[in-house]
Short mmCIF file of C-alpha atoms in Angstrom, two decimals:
data_model
loop_
_atom_site.label_atom_id
_atom_site.label_comp_id
_atom_site.label_asym_id
_atom_site.label_seq_id
_atom_site.Cartn_x
_atom_site.Cartn_y
_atom_site.Cartn_z
CA UNK L 1 110.77 -92.37 176.75
CA UNK L 2 107.00 -92.34 177.75
CA UNK L 3 104.53 -94.60 177.13
CA UNK L 4 100.99 -93.74 176.31
CA UNK L 5 98.33 -96.41 177.52
CA UNK L 6 94.71 -96.30 176.76
CA UNK L 7 92.91 -97.85 179.03
CA UNK L 8 89.29 -96.65 177.70
CA UNK L 9 87.28 -99.65 176.24
CA UNK L 10 87.23 -99.69 172.17
CA UNK L 11 83.69 -98.21 171.86
CA UNK L 12 84.69 -95.01 173.23
CA UNK L 13 86.74 -94.32 170.47
CA UNK L 14 84.47 -95.51 168.02
CA UNK L 15 81.67 -93.07 169.34
CA UNK L 16 84.11 -90.34 169.50
CA UNK L 17 84.89 -90.54 165.91
CA UNK L 18 81.02 -91.03 165.12
CA UNK L 19 80.39 -87.87 166.74
CA UNK L 20 83.18 -86.00 164.93
CA UNK L 21 81.68 -88.02 161.29
CA UNK L 22 78.17 -86.49 162.25
CA UNK L 23 79.32 -83.38 162.68
CA UNK L 24 81.72 -82.99 159.78
CA UNK L 25 78.12 -84.32 157.45
CA UNK L 26 76.32 -81.41 159.03
CA UNK L 27 79.06 -79.07 157.92
CA UNK L 28 79.03 -80.41 154.38
CA UNK L 29 75.64 -80.57 153.98
CA UNK L 30 75.55 -76.68 155.09
CA UNK L 31 77.88 -76.01 152.79
CA UNK L 32 76.25 -77.57 149.77
CA UNK L 33 72.72 -76.08 150.83
CA UNK L 34 74.39 -72.72 150.77
CA UNK L 35 76.35 -73.12 147.19
CA UNK L 36 73.05 -74.23 145.97
CA UNK L 37 70.93 -71.79 147.42
CA UNK L 38 73.21 -69.50 145.79
CA UNK L 39 72.87 -70.95 142.63
CA UNK L 40 69.51 -70.78 142.75
CA UNK L 41 69.53 -66.77 143.61
CA UNK L 42 71.75 -66.54 140.67
CA UNK L 43 69.46 -68.62 138.06
CA UNK L 44 66.26 -66.45 139.88
CA UNK L 45 68.06 -63.37 139.04
CA UNK L 46 69.06 -64.38 135.39
CA UNK L 47 65.34 -65.35 134.69
CA UNK L 48 64.23 -61.73 136.19
CA UNK L 49 66.53 -59.96 133.66
CA UNK L 50 66.00 -62.38 130.84
CA UNK L 51 61.93 -61.43 130.96
CA UNK L 52 62.38 -57.81 131.83
CA UNK L 53 64.81 -58.01 128.18
CA UNK L 54 61.91 -60.00 126.51
CA UNK L 55 59.39 -57.50 127.22
CA UNK L 56 61.94 -54.56 126.22
CA UNK L 57 62.32 -56.54 122.93
CA UNK L 58 58.40 -56.85 122.29
CA UNK L 59 57.66 -53.27 122.85
CA UNK L 60 60.39 -52.41 120.24
CA UNK L 61 58.93 -55.19 117.97
CA UNK L 62 55.61 -53.89 118.31
CA UNK L 63 56.93 -50.39 117.59
CA UNK L 64 58.66 -51.66 113.89
CA UNK L 65 55.43 -53.24 113.22
CA UNK L 66 53.45 -50.20 113.49
CA UNK L 67 56.02 -48.18 111.79
CA UNK L 68 56.22 -50.91 108.66
CA UNK L 69 52.66 -50.57 108.62
CA UNK L 70 52.68 -46.46 108.58
CA UNK L 71 55.51 -47.16 105.89
CA UNK L 72 53.59 -49.37 104.01
CA UNK L 73 50.20 -47.50 103.66
CA UNK L 74 52.33 -44.17 103.09
CA UNK L 75 54.28 -45.65 100.36
CA UNK L 76 50.50 -47.11 98.80
CA UNK L 77 49.61 -43.45 99.07
CA UNK L 78 52.31 -42.28 97.20
CA UNK L 79 52.55 -44.96 94.52
CA UNK L 80 50.26 -42.94 91.84
CA UNK L 81 52.40 -39.45 92.74
CA UNK L 82 55.86 -41.56 92.03
CA UNK L 83 54.73 -42.98 88.94
CA UNK L 84 53.67 -40.00 87.56
CA UNK L 85 56.61 -38.05 88.17
CA UNK L 86 58.67 -41.23 87.05
CA UNK L 87 56.50 -41.26 83.96
CA UNK L 88 56.84 -37.65 82.78
CA UNK L 89 60.75 -37.72 83.55
CA UNK L 90 61.23 -40.87 81.68
CA UNK L 91 58.93 -39.19 78.59
CA UNK L 92 61.14 -36.05 78.85
CA UNK L 93 63.92 -37.86 78.06
CA UNK L 94 62.27 -40.09 74.93
CA UNK L 95 61.48 -36.65 72.98
CA UNK L 96 64.60 -36.14 71.80
CA UNK L 97 65.12 -39.67 70.69
CA UNK L 98 61.78 -40.34 69.03
CA UNK L 99 62.64 -37.02 67.40
CA UNK L 100 65.87 -38.51 65.94
CA UNK L 101 64.25 -41.69 65.43
CA UNK L 102 61.30 -40.51 63.28
CA UNK L 103 63.95 -38.25 61.36
CA UNK L 104 66.10 -41.10 60.65
CA UNK L 105 63.11 -43.48 59.74
CA UNK L 106 61.77 -40.46 57.19
CA UNK L 107 65.42 -40.21 55.57
CA UNK L 108 65.03 -44.10 54.47
CA UNK L 109 61.32 -43.93 53.24
CA UNK L 110 60.98 -43.57 49.08
CA UNK L 111 60.29 -40.18 48.27
CA UNK L 112 57.15 -41.55 46.13
CA UNK L 113 55.40 -43.32 49.11
CA UNK L 114 52.48 -41.20 50.83
CA UNK L 115 52.99 -42.01 54.53
CA UNK L 116 50.28 -42.31 56.82
CA UNK L 117 51.65 -42.83 60.07
CA UNK L 118 54.68 -44.20 61.60
CA UNK L 119 54.29 -46.08 65.00
CA UNK L 120 57.34 -46.26 67.50
CA UNK L 121 55.19 -46.44 70.36
CA UNK L 122 56.80 -49.66 72.01
CA UNK L 123 60.33 -48.37 71.64
CA UNK L 124 61.14 -51.68 69.89
CA UNK L 125 59.80 -51.88 66.61
CA UNK L 126 58.48 -49.36 63.62
CA UNK L 127 55.68 -49.83 61.64
CA UNK L 128 55.23 -47.67 58.78
CA UNK L 129 52.14 -47.43 57.04
CA UNK L 130 52.04 -45.91 53.52
CA UNK L 131 50.47 -45.76 49.61
CA UNK L 132 52.35 -46.47 46.63
CA UNK L 133 51.33 -45.92 43.25
CA UNK L 134 52.54 -49.40 41.73
CA UNK L 135 54.59 -52.43 42.37
CA UNK L 136 57.64 -50.81 41.08
CA UNK L 137 57.36 -48.43 43.79
CA UNK L 138 56.80 -50.69 46.49
CA UNK L 139 59.92 -52.62 45.72
CA UNK L 140 61.80 -49.50 45.86
CA UNK L 141 60.23 -48.24 49.03
CA UNK L 142 61.54 -51.87 50.89
CA UNK L 143 64.74 -51.99 49.32
CA UNK L 144 65.38 -48.09 50.71
CA UNK L 145 64.43 -49.59 54.13
CA UNK L 146 66.30 -52.69 54.20
CA UNK L 147 69.82 -50.69 53.21
CA UNK L 148 68.78 -48.82 56.55
CA UNK L 149 69.32 -52.58 58.28
CA UNK L 150 72.73 -53.65 59.80
CA UNK L 151 72.52 -56.71 57.42
CA UNK L 152 73.77 -53.83 54.61
CA UNK L 153 75.90 -51.90 57.32
CA UNK L 154 72.75 -49.66 58.06
CA UNK L 155 72.24 -48.26 61.62
CA UNK L 156 67.94 -48.13 61.66
CA UNK L 157 67.09 -51.93 61.90
CA UNK L 158 68.60 -55.08 63.38
CA UNK L 159 67.64 -57.76 60.54
CA UNK L 160 66.02 -57.07 57.23
CA UNK L 161 62.50 -55.24 57.77
CA UNK L 162 59.39 -57.31 56.17
CA UNK L 163 56.54 -55.68 54.86
CA UNK L 164 52.74 -56.67 53.12
CA UNK L 165 52.84 -55.07 49.65
CA UNK L 166 50.49 -55.08 46.43
CA UNK L 167 48.32 -58.12 46.13
CA UNK L 168 48.29 -58.22 42.16
CA UNK L 169 46.18 -56.23 39.68
CA UNK L 170 43.33 -58.86 39.66
CA UNK L 171 42.82 -57.78 43.02
CA UNK L 172 41.97 -54.15 42.85
CA UNK L 173 45.55 -52.60 42.30
CA UNK L 174 45.58 -49.87 39.20
CA UNK L 175 48.27 -49.15 36.96
CA UNK L 176 48.98 -45.27 37.02
CA UNK L 177 48.59 -43.72 33.48
CA UNK L 178 50.52 -40.77 32.52
CA UNK L 179 47.77 -38.21 31.21
CA UNK L 180 48.79 -36.98 27.33
CA UNK L 181 49.25 -33.36 26.84
CA UNK L 182 45.84 -32.60 25.38
CA UNK L 183 44.61 -34.27 28.10
CA UNK L 184 43.00 -32.11 31.39
CA UNK L 185 45.62 -32.73 34.42
CA UNK L 186 44.76 -36.71 35.81
CA UNK L 187 44.59 -37.33 39.62
CA UNK L 188 47.20 -39.58 40.38
CA UNK L 189 45.96 -42.48 42.45
CA UNK L 190 47.83 -44.52 44.90
CA UNK L 191 46.05 -48.00 44.76
CA UNK L 192 48.75 -50.18 46.18
CA UNK L 193 48.61 -49.83 50.74
CA UNK L 194 51.97 -50.95 52.55
CA UNK L 195 52.36 -51.85 55.89
CA UNK L 196 56.34 -52.32 56.60
CA UNK L 197 57.76 -53.43 59.92
CA UNK L 198 61.15 -53.76 61.26
CA UNK L 199 62.75 -54.16 64.77
CA UNK L 200 64.97 -51.12 65.75
CA UNK L 201 68.58 -51.55 65.76
CA UNK L 202 68.54 -48.91 68.90
CA UNK L 203 65.47 -49.29 70.86
CA UNK L 204 63.90 -46.45 72.48
CA UNK L 205 63.61 -46.74 76.47
CA UNK L 206 59.57 -46.15 77.09
CA UNK L 207 58.88 -45.15 80.42
CA UNK L 208 56.71 -47.55 82.23
CA UNK L 209 52.72 -46.48 82.51
CA UNK L 210 51.99 -44.91 85.31
CA UNK L 211 48.26 -46.57 85.25
CA UNK L 212 49.85 -50.05 85.23
CA UNK L 213 48.28 -50.73 81.94
CA UNK L 214 49.86 -53.26 79.61
CA UNK L 215 52.59 -51.38 77.31
CA UNK L 216 51.40 -50.61 73.86
CA UNK L 217 52.89 -52.94 71.27
CA UNK L 218 53.86 -52.28 67.37
CA UNK L 219 52.40 -55.93 66.11
CA UNK L 220 49.57 -56.31 64.26
CA UNK L 221 48.44 -59.72 63.69
CA UNK L 222 49.25 -60.84 60.36
CA UNK L 223 52.15 -59.01 59.91
CA UNK L 224 55.14 -61.31 61.59
CA UNK L 225 57.44 -62.72 59.21
CA UNK L 226 55.75 -61.27 55.96
CA UNK L 227 57.47 -61.26 53.10
CA UNK L 228 54.89 -59.73 50.69
CA UNK L 229 51.74 -61.30 49.21
CA UNK L 230 50.71 -62.81 46.12
CA UNK L 231 51.85 -60.45 43.09
CA UNK L 232 54.46 -58.62 45.06
CA UNK L 233 58.03 -57.91 43.46
CA UNK L 234 60.57 -60.52 45.27
CA UNK L 235 62.00 -58.60 48.77
#
């Protein structure tokens, strides 16, 4: 067995190890620098791609904003025409409904009453202005209307209608006088004005006003909750 004897001084070995360590450090630093350079280049490419995508997105956003503006302008310009078309379409549908409703109302008005107006302009309520000869006819007039209420099994009103009727003879009402056979025919005078109001059981859908005006209302001041005035028959 051969025996290897190192006769070199100790510093020679240490110097050789130092050179190897320095070389390894240079190689490691080169590898790390190359890796960092590759990562930096990758990040630069990603940043460039993001900037290009941002520019493209901004261009699309500007086009979309412009398109939305044009759409709003077109919608605003077409609004009057759309409103008129909608109103005419709705009005054409309410014609048969209103005709049937007015006929139903007419059937429930006392035959002796002289009707001056029937107002169903808001589609929710009906206001009837009429004239009767005396308090008895007023009572029959209101009774006939209330028979048409759902409270009494009717199909016209929801709840009992109300009415402002005769104010009593001291307030200008005059009794009807039957002419005698020997007298000339007498003109029949209807001295009692009546205003009746009721909520419809089946409201009519009124089309919206294309001009944007407030919808018509059938209510009149002083009529809400009126069951008659002093001198009227019990309701």
